[in-house]
CSV table of C-alpha atoms in Angstrom, one decimal:
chain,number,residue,atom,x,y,z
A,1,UNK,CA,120.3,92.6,11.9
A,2,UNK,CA,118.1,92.7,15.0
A,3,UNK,CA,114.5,92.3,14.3
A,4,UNK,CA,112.3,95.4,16.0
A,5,UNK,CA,108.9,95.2,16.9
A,6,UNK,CA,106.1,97.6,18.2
A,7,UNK,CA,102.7,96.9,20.2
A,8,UNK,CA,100.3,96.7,17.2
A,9,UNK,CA,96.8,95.4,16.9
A,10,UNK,CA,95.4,95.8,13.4
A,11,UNK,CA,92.3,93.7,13.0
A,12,UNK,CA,90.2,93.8,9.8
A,13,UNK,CA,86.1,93.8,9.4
A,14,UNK,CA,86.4,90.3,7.7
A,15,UNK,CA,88.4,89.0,11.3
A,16,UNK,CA,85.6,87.8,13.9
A,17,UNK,CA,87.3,86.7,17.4
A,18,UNK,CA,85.4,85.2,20.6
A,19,UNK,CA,86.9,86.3,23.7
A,20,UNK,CA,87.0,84.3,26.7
A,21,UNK,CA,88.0,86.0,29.7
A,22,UNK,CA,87.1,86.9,33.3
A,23,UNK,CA,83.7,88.4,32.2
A,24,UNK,CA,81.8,85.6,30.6
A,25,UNK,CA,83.4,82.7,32.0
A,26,UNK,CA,85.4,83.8,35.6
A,27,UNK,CA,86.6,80.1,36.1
A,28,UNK,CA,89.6,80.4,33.5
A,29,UNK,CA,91.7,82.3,36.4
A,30,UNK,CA,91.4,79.1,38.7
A,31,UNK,CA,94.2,77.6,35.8
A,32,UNK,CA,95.8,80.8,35.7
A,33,UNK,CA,94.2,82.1,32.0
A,34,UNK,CA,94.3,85.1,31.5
A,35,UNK,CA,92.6,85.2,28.1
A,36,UNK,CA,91.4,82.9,25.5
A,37,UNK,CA,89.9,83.0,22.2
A,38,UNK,CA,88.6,80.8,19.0
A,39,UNK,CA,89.0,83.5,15.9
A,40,UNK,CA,88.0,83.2,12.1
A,41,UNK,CA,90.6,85.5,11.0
A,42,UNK,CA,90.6,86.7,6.8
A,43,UNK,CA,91.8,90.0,5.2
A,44,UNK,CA,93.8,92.5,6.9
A,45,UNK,CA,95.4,90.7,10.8
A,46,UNK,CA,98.6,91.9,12.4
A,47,UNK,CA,98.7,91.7,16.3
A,48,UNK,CA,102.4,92.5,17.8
A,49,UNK,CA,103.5,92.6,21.3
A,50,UNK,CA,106.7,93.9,22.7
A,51,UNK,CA,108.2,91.6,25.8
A,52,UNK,CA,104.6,90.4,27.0
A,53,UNK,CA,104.1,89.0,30.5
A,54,UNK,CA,102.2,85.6,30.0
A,55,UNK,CA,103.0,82.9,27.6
A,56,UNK,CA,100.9,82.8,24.2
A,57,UNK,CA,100.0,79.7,22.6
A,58,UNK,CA,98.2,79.7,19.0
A,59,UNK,CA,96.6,76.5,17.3
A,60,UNK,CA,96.2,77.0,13.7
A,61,UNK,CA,92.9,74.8,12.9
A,62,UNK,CA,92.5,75.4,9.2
A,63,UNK,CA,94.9,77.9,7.1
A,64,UNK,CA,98.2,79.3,7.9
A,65,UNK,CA,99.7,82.1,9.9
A,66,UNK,CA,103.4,83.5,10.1
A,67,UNK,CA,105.2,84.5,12.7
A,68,UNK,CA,108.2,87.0,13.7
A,69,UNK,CA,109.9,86.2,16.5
A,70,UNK,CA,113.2,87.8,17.7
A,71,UNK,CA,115.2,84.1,16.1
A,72,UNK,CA,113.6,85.2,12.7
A,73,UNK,CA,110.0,84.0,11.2
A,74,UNK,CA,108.2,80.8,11.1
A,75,UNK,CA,104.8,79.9,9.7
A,76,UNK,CA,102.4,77.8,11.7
A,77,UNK,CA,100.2,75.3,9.6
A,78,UNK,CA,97.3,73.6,10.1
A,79,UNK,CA,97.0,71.1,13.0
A,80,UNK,CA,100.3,72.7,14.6
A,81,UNK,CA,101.2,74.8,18.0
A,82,UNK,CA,103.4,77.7,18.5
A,83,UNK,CA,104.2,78.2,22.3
A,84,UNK,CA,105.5,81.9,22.4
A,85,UNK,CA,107.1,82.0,26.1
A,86,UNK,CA,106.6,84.9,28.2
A,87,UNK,CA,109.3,87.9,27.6
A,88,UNK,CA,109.3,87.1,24.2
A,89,UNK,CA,108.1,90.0,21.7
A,90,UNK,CA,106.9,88.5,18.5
A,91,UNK,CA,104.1,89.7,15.5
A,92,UNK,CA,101.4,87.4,14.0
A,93,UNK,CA,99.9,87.4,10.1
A,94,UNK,CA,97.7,85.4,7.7
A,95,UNK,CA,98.8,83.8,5.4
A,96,UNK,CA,95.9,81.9,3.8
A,97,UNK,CA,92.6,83.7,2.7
A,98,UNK,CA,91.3,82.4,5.6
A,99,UNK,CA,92.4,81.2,9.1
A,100,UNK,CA,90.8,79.8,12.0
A,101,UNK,CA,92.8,79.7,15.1
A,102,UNK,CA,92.4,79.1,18.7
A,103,UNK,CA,94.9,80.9,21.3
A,104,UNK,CA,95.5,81.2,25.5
A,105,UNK,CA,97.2,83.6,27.2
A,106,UNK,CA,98.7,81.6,30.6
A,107,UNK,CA,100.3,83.7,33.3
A,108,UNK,CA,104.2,83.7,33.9
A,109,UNK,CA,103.5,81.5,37.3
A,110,UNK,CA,104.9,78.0,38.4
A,111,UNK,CA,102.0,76.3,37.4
A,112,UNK,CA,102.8,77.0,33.7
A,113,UNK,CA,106.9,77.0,34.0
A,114,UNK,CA,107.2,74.3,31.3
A,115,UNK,CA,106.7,77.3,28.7
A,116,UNK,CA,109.4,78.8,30.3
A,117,UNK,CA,111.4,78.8,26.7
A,118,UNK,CA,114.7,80.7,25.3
A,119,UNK,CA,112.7,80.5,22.2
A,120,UNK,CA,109.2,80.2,20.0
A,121,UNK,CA,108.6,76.4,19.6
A,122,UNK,CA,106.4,74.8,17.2
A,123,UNK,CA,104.7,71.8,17.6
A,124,UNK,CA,103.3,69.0,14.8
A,125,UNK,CA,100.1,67.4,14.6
A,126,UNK,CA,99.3,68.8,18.7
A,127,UNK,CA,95.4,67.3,18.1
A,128,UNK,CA,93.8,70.0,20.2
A,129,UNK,CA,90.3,70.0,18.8
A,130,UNK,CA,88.9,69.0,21.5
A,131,UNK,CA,90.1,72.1,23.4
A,132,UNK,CA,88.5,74.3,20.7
A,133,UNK,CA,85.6,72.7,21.1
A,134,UNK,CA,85.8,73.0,24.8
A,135,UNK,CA,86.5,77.0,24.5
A,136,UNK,CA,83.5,77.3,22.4
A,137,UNK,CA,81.5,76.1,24.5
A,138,UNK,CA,83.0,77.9,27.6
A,139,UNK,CA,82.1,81.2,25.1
A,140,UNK,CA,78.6,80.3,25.1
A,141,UNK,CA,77.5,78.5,28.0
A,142,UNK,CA,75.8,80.1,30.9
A,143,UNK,CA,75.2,77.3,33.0
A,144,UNK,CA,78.1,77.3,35.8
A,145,UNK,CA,77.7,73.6,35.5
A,146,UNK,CA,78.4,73.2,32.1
A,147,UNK,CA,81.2,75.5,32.4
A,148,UNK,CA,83.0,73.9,34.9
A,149,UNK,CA,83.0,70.4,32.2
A,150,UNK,CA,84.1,72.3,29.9
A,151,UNK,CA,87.1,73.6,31.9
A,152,UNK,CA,88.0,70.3,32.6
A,153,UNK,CA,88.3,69.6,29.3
A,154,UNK,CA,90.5,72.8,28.7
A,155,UNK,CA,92.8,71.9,31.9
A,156,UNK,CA,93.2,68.0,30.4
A,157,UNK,CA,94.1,69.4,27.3
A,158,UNK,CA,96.7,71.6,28.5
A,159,UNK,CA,98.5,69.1,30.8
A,160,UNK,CA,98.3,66.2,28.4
A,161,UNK,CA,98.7,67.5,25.3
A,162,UNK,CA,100.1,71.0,25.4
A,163,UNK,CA,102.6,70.0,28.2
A,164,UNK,CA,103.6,66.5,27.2
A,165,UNK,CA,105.7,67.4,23.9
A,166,UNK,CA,107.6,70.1,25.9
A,167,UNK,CA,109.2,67.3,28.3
A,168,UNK,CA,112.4,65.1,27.3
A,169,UNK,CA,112.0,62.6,30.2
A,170,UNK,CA,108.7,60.9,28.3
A,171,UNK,CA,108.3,58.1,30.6
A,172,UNK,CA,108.4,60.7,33.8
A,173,UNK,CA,105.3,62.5,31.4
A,174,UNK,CA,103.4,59.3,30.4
A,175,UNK,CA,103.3,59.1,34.3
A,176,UNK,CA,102.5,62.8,35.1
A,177,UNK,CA,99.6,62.4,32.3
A,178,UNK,CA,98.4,59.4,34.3
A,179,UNK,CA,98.1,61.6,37.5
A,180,UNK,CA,96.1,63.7,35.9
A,181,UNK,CA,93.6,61.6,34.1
A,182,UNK,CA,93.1,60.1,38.0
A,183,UNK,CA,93.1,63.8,39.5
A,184,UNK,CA,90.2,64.9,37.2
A,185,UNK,CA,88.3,61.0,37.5
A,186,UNK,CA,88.6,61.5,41.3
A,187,UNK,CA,87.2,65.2,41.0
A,188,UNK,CA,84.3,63.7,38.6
A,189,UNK,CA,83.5,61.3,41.2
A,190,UNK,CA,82.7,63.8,43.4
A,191,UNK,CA,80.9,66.1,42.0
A,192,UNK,CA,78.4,63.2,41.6
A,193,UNK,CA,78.1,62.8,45.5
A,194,UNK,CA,79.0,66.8,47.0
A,195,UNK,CA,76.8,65.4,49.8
A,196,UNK,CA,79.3,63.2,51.0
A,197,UNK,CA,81.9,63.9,53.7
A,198,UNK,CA,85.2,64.5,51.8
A,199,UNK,CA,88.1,64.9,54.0
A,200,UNK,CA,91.7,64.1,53.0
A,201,UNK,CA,91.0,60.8,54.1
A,202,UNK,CA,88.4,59.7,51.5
A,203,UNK,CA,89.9,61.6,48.9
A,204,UNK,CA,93.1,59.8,49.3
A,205,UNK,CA,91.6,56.3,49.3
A,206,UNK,CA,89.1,57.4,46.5
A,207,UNK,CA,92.9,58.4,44.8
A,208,UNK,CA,94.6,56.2,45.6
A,209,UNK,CA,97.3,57.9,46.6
A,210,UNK,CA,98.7,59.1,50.1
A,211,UNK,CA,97.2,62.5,51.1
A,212,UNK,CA,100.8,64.2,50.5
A,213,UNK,CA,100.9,63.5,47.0
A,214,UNK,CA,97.1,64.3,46.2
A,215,UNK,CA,97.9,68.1,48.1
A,216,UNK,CA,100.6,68.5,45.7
A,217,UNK,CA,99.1,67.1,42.4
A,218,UNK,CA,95.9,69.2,43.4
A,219,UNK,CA,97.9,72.4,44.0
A,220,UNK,CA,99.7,71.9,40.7
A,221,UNK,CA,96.6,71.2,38.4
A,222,UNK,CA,93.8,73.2,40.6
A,223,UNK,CA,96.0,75.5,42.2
A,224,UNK,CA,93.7,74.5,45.3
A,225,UNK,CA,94.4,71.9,48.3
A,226,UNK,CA,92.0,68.9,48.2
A,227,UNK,CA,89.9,70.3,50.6
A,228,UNK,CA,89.7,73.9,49.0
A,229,UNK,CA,88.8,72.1,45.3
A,230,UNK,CA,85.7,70.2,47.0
A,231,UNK,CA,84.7,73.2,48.3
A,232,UNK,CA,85.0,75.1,44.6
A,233,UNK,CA,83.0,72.5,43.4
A,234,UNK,CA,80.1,72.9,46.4
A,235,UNK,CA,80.1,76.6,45.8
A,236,UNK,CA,79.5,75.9,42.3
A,237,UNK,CA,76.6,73.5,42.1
A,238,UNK,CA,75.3,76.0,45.0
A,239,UNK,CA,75.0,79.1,42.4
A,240,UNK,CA,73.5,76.6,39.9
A,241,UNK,CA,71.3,75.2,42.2
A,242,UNK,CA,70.4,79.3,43.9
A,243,UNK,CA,69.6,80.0,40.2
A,244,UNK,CA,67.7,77.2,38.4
A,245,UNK,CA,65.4,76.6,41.1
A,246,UNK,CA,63.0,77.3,44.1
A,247,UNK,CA,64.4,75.3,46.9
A,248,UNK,CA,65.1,76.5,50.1
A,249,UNK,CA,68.4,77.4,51.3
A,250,UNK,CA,68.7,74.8,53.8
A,251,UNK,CA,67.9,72.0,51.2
A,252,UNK,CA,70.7,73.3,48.7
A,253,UNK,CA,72.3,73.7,51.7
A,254,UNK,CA,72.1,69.6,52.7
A,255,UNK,CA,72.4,68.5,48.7
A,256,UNK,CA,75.5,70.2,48.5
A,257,UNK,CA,77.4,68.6,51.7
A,258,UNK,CA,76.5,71.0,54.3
A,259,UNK,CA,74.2,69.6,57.2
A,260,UNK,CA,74.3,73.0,59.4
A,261,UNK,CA,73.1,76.3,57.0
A,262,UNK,CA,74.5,78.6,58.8
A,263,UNK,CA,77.9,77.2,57.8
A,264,UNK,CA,76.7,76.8,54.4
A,265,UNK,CA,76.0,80.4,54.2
A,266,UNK,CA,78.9,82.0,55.8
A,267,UNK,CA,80.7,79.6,53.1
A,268,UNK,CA,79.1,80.8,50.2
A,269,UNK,CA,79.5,84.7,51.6
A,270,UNK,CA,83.2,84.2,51.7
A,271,UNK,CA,83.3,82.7,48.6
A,272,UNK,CA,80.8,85.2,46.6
A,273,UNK,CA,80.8,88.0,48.7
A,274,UNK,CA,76.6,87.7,49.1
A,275,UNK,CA,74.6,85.6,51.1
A,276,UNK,CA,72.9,82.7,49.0
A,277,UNK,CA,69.5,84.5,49.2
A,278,UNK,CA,71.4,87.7,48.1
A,279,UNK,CA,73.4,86.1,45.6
A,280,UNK,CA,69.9,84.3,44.2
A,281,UNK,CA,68.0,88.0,44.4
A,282,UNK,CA,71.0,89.8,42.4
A,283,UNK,CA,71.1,87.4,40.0
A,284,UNK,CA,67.5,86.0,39.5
């Protein structure tokens, strides 16, 4: 008999859930999140959804949870992933007294294809505790700064340990994981010198890798070019540098990799929609 399922959220007062979306931390739609949460669920829990559009994924941290998908129901235990592919109705329970999960909602897009299943899959011992502690924190941190670390933590996580299980060419992932660890180390290294004249050139020597190959491993983990990444990460120590403190415009301007102000400014219009003194006056 066909399983049927209906739209349904039924949360109880003993369920408390931390949303992360576009509100309190906008940088999740740069990996093409569309919402996130850490949840201590207990008592009465029964989400359904009928034929979503994005690809849920649910970490069961401590406790267990069962699910109904349309090949019948499986449970998901502590330290393991269910990857619930887009298109895919399915309905979510406790149950343990208590469960503490983390989920993602990823948009149906290339970037994410790999979850791109005929069915529910569920994954052993996936070790994602550093992304719930990386979501956490992108729940409570104001600091763009500290934000974007902790989104780097939540992209690593996805690409090396959400992804990697999914492949069945291992060596061809050990390699992929590789490219990403240097991505995010070359990324790191520039953040710590925004001052300095990035063009493809310098990236690709930083890399290691011919200017090619860094545009498409930056469009595939950034969904940026090189050039339009270094620029993310100017605009953002900009705002955290407009916010946290007094100095002029032209000196952010200059610490951040821009020697004319004017050009720093129409930048940071473009990418805000205000002016930095605006954008420090709306703000402030």
């Amino acid at each position: 008999m066909q399983l049927s399922f209906r739209d349904i959220v039924d949360i109880g007062p003993k369920c408390f859930e931390r949303f992360i979306d576009s509100s309190n931390a906008p940088e999740i739609s740069d990996l093409e999140i569309e919402l996130a949460g850490c949840s201590n669920l207990s008592g009465n829990y029964i989400v359904g959804r009928v034929s979503p559009p994005n690809h849920t994924l649910f970490y069961s941290i401590h406790g267990q949870g069962k699910f109904r998908v349309p090949s019948g129901e499986m449970q998901l235990n502590e330290g393991q992933l269910i990857i619930l592919p887009a298109g895919q109705s399915f309905e979510v329970t406790i149950v343990s007294d208590q469960w503490d999960i983390i989920w993602v909602n990823l948009a149906d897009s290339e970037r994410w294809k790999s979850f791109s299943k005929s069915e529910a899959v569920v994954l052993d011992n996936a070790k994602l505790e550093g992304l719930h502690h990386a979501m956490e924190l992108l729940y409570l941190e104001r600091d763009v700064d500290s934000r974007g670390a902790a989104m780097q933590l939540v992209s690593r996580y996805l690409y090396r340990i959400i992804d990697a299980p999914l492949s069945n060419e291992p060596c061809h992932d050990e390699k992929e994981r590789r490219q990403v660890n240097r991505l995010h180390g070359l990324f790191s290294a520039v953040e710590k010198q925004l001052q300095f004249d990035w063009d493809m050139k310098s990236l690709s020597e930083k890399a290691h890798y011919s200017a090619p190959h860094l545009h498409r491993l930056c469009l595939q983990v950034f969904g940026r070019s090189p050039k339009q990444h270094v620029i993310h990460l100017r605009m953002t120590r900009a705002k955290s540098l407009l916010l946290s403190t007094q100095w002029p415009v032209s000196y952010i301007a200059s610490y951040v990799g821009y020697a004319n102000v004017f050009t720093f400014s129409k930048r940071f219009k473009k990418s805000t929609g205000l002016s930095p003194s605006a954008f420090r006056e709306s703000e402030g």
